[in-house]
XYZ file of C-alpha atoms in Angstrom:
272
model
C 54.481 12.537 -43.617
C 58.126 13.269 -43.452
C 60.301 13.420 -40.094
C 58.328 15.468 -37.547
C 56.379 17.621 -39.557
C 52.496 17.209 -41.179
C 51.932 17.840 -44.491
C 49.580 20.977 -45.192
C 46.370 18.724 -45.932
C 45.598 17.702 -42.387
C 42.508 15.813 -41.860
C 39.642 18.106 -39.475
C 36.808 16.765 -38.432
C 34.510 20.029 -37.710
C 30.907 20.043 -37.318
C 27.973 22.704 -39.224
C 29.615 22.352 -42.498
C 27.402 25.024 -43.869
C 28.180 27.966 -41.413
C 32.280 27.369 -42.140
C 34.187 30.440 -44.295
C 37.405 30.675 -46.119
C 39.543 33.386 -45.904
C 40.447 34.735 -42.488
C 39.803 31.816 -40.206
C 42.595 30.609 -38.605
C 43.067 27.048 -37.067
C 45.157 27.397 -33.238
C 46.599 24.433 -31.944
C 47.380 24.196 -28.239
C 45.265 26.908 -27.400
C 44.102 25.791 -23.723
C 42.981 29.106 -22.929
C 40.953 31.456 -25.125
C 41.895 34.841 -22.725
C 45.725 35.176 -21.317
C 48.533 33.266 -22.380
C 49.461 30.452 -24.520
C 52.931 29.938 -24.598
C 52.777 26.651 -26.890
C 50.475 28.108 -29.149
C 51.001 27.406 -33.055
C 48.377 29.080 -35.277
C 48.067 28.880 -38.973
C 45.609 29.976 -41.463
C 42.938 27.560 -43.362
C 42.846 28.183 -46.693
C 40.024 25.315 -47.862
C 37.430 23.862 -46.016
C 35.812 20.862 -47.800
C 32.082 19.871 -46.351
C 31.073 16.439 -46.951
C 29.002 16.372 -49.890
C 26.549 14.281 -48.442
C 25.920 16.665 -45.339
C 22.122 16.954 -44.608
C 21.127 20.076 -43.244
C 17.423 18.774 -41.573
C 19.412 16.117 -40.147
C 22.821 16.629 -39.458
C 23.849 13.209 -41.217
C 27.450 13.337 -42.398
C 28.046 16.611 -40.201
C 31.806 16.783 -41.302
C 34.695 18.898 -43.134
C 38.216 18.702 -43.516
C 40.288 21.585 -43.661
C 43.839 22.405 -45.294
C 46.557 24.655 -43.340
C 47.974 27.341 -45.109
C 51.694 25.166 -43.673
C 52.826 22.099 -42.540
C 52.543 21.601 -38.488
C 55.786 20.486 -36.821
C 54.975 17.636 -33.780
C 56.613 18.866 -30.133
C 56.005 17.163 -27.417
C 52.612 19.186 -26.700
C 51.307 18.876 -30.540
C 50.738 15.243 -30.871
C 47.819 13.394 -33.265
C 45.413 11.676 -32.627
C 44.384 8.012 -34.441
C 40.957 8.308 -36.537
C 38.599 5.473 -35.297
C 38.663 2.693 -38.375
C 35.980 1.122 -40.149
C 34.513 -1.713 -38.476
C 35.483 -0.194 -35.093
C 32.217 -0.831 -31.845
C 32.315 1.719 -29.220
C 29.242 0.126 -27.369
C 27.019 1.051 -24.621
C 28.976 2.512 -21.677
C 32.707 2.844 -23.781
C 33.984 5.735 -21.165
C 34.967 8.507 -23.558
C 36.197 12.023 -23.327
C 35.154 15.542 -24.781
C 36.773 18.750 -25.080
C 35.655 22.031 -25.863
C 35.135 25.942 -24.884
C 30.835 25.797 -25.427
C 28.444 26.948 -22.495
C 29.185 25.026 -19.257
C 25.190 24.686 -18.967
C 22.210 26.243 -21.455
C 22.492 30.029 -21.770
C 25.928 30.082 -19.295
C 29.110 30.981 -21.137
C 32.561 29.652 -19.699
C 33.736 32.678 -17.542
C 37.172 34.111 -18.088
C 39.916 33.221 -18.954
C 37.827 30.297 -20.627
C 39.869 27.468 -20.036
C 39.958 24.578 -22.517
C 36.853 22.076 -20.232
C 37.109 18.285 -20.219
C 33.992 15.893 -19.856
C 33.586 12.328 -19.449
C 30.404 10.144 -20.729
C 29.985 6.483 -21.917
C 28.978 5.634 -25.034
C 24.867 5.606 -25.587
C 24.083 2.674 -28.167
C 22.019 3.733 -31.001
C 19.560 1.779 -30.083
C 18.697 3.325 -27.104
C 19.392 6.672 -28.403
C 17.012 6.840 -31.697
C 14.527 5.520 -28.943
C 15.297 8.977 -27.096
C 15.514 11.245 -29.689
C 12.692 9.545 -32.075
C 13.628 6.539 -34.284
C 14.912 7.786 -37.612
C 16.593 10.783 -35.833
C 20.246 8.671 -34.973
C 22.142 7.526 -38.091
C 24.371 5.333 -38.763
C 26.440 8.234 -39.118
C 26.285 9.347 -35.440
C 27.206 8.139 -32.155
C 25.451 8.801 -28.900
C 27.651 9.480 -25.430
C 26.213 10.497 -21.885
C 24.558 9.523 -18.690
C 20.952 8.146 -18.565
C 20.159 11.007 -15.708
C 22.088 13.668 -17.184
C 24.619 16.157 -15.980
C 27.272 15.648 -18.202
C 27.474 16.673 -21.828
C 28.990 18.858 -24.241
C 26.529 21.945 -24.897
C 26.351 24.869 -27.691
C 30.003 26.189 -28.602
C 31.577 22.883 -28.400
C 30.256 21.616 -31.729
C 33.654 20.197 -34.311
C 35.325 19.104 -31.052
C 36.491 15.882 -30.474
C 35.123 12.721 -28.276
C 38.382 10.212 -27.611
C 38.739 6.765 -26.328
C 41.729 5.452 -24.842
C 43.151 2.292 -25.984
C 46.213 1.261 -24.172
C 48.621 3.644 -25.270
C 46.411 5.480 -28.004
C 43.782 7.938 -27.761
C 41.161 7.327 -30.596
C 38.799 9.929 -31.449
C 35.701 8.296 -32.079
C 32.874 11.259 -32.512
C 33.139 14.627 -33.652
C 30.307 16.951 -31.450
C 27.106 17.690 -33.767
C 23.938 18.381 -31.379
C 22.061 17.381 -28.932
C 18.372 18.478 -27.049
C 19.499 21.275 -24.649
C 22.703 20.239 -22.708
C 23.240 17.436 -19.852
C 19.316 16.691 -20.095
C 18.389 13.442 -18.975
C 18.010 10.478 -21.377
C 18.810 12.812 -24.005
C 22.557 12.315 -25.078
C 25.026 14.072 -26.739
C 24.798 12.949 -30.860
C 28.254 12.720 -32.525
C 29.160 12.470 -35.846
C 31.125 8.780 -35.988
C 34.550 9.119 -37.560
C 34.862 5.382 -38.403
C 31.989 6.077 -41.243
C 34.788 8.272 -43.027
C 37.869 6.704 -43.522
C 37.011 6.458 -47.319
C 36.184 9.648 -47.952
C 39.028 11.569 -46.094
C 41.311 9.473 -47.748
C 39.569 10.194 -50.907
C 40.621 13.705 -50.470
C 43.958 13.598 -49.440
C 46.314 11.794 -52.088
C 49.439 10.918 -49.776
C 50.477 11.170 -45.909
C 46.984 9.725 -45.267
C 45.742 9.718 -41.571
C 46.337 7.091 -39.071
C 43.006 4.648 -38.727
C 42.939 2.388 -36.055
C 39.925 -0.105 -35.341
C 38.649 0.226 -31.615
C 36.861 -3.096 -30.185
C 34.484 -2.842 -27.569
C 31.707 -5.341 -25.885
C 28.267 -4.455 -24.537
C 24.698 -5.540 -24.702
C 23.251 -2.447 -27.029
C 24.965 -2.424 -30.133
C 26.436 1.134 -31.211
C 24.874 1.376 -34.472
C 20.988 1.479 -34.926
C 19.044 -1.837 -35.494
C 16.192 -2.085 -37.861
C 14.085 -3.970 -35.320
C 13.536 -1.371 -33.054
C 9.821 -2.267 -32.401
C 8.216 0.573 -33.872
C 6.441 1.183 -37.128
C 6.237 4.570 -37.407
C 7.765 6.508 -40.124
C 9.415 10.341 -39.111
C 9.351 13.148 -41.322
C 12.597 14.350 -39.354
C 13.499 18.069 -39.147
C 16.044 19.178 -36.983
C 15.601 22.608 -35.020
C 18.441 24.968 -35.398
C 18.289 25.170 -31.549
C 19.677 21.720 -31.262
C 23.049 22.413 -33.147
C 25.445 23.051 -30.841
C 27.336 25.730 -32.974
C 29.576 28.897 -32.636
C 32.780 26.279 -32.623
C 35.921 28.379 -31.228
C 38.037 25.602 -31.488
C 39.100 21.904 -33.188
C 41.515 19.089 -33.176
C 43.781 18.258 -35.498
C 44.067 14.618 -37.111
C 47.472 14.258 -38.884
C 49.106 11.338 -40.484
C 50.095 9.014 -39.396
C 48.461 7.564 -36.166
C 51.387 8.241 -33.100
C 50.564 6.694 -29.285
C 49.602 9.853 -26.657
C 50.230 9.383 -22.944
C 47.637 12.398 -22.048
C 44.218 12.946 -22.165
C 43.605 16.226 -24.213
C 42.222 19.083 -22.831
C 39.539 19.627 -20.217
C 35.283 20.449 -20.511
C 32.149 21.048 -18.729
C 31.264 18.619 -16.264
């Protein structure tokens, strides 16, 4: 990167690889409401979208793309990046992290006009724990779990490519990218993430200079955040995902630009 603006590679973690389309989508950035206006508003036009090769349809392992801008984005004191969670990087059980997105404020309930950008906040769920809930075999390495054991707050279907941020002093770190989850806000059934530390490779692999910021988050806690072999169970899944469990028809994303700058805000809003 150069000065204050973002080369036209800019690294987008979006979820659903398979249902994305070049051509006429367009990519807004500081879009807080989807009806009214935006005064800050910068839009420009995606003109790749490059889906993880590894992406797994039945599972949603390696739900991720990257997309390029048809222009370079120029920081203001509203547009700011965010740092991509490093390899090697623990977001254990109960990390307090936030989500953003426009989806359903509950199952079947649209956000009502003028559809205001919604915040949420929900600890991490380790792995552990959360391939217990959803079946062992079902959590990845690739994902990351975030909620509350009783339920009630989650992101839900329309949020899915949005981003889940920690805070770290003066950095926000985005840690998960929304994939799917068993309804919305049910209890002991967590949101499932796609974990941006699992990536740094391959994004880099793809863009050959101004490479995004990575920064390694440390957390402690007594469930680790990636799955453990000796969960005591011996039963092998034949896993297939249910379309119904993608939390899809994304309306919005983040942006991820090189290189990793500090943020003293809290993006956005969601569904609590």
């Amino acid at each position: 990167m150069a000065g204050q603006s973002a080369q036209i590679w800019q690294a987008f973690l979006w979820g659903i690889p398979h249902q994305q389309r070049v051509g006429s989508d367009c990519c807004s950035l500081l879009l807080q409401n989807q009806k009214g206006s935006n005064p800050n508003e910068v839009d420009r036009g995606v003109t790749q979208i490059m889906s993880h090769p590894n992406y797994t349809r039945s599972t949603n392992d390696n739900d991720m793309c990257l997309l390029k801008l048809s222009s370079p984005v120029t920081f203001t004191n509203y547009i700011r990046p965010v740092c991509l969670a490093a390899p090697g990087s623990s977001f254990h059980a109960g990390t307090t992290s936030w989500v953003t997105g426009w989806g359903t404020i509950r199952s079947g309930v649209s956000l009502p006009s003028p559809k205001t950008l919604q915040e949420v906040e929900v600890p991490v769920v380790g792995n552990r724990l959360c391939n217990f809930n959803y079946g062992v075999g079902t959590i990845t390495d690739n994902m990351i779990c975030a909620g509350l054991a009783a339920g009630g707050k989650d992101s839900c279907q329309g949020d899915s490519g949005g981003p889940m941020v920690t805070n770290q002093g003066t950095r926000w770190i985005q840690s998960g990218v929304v994939s799917f989850g068993k309804g919305c806000a049910l209890a002991k059934f967590p949101g499932v993430y796609t974990r941006v530390s699992q990536y740094q490779t391959w994004i880099n692999s793809q863009i050959s200079s101004d490479q995004p910021g990575f920064v390694t988050f440390s957390s402690s806690g007594t469930d680790s955040d990636l799955s453990d072999l000796s969960v005591p169970c011996s039963v092998h899944l034949s896993l297939h995902v249910s379309q119904s469990l993608l939390r899809k028809n994304i309306t919005h994303s983040m942006m991820l630009p090189p290189p990793c700058f500090t943020v003293g805000m809290v993006p956005g809003f969601l569904q609590t």
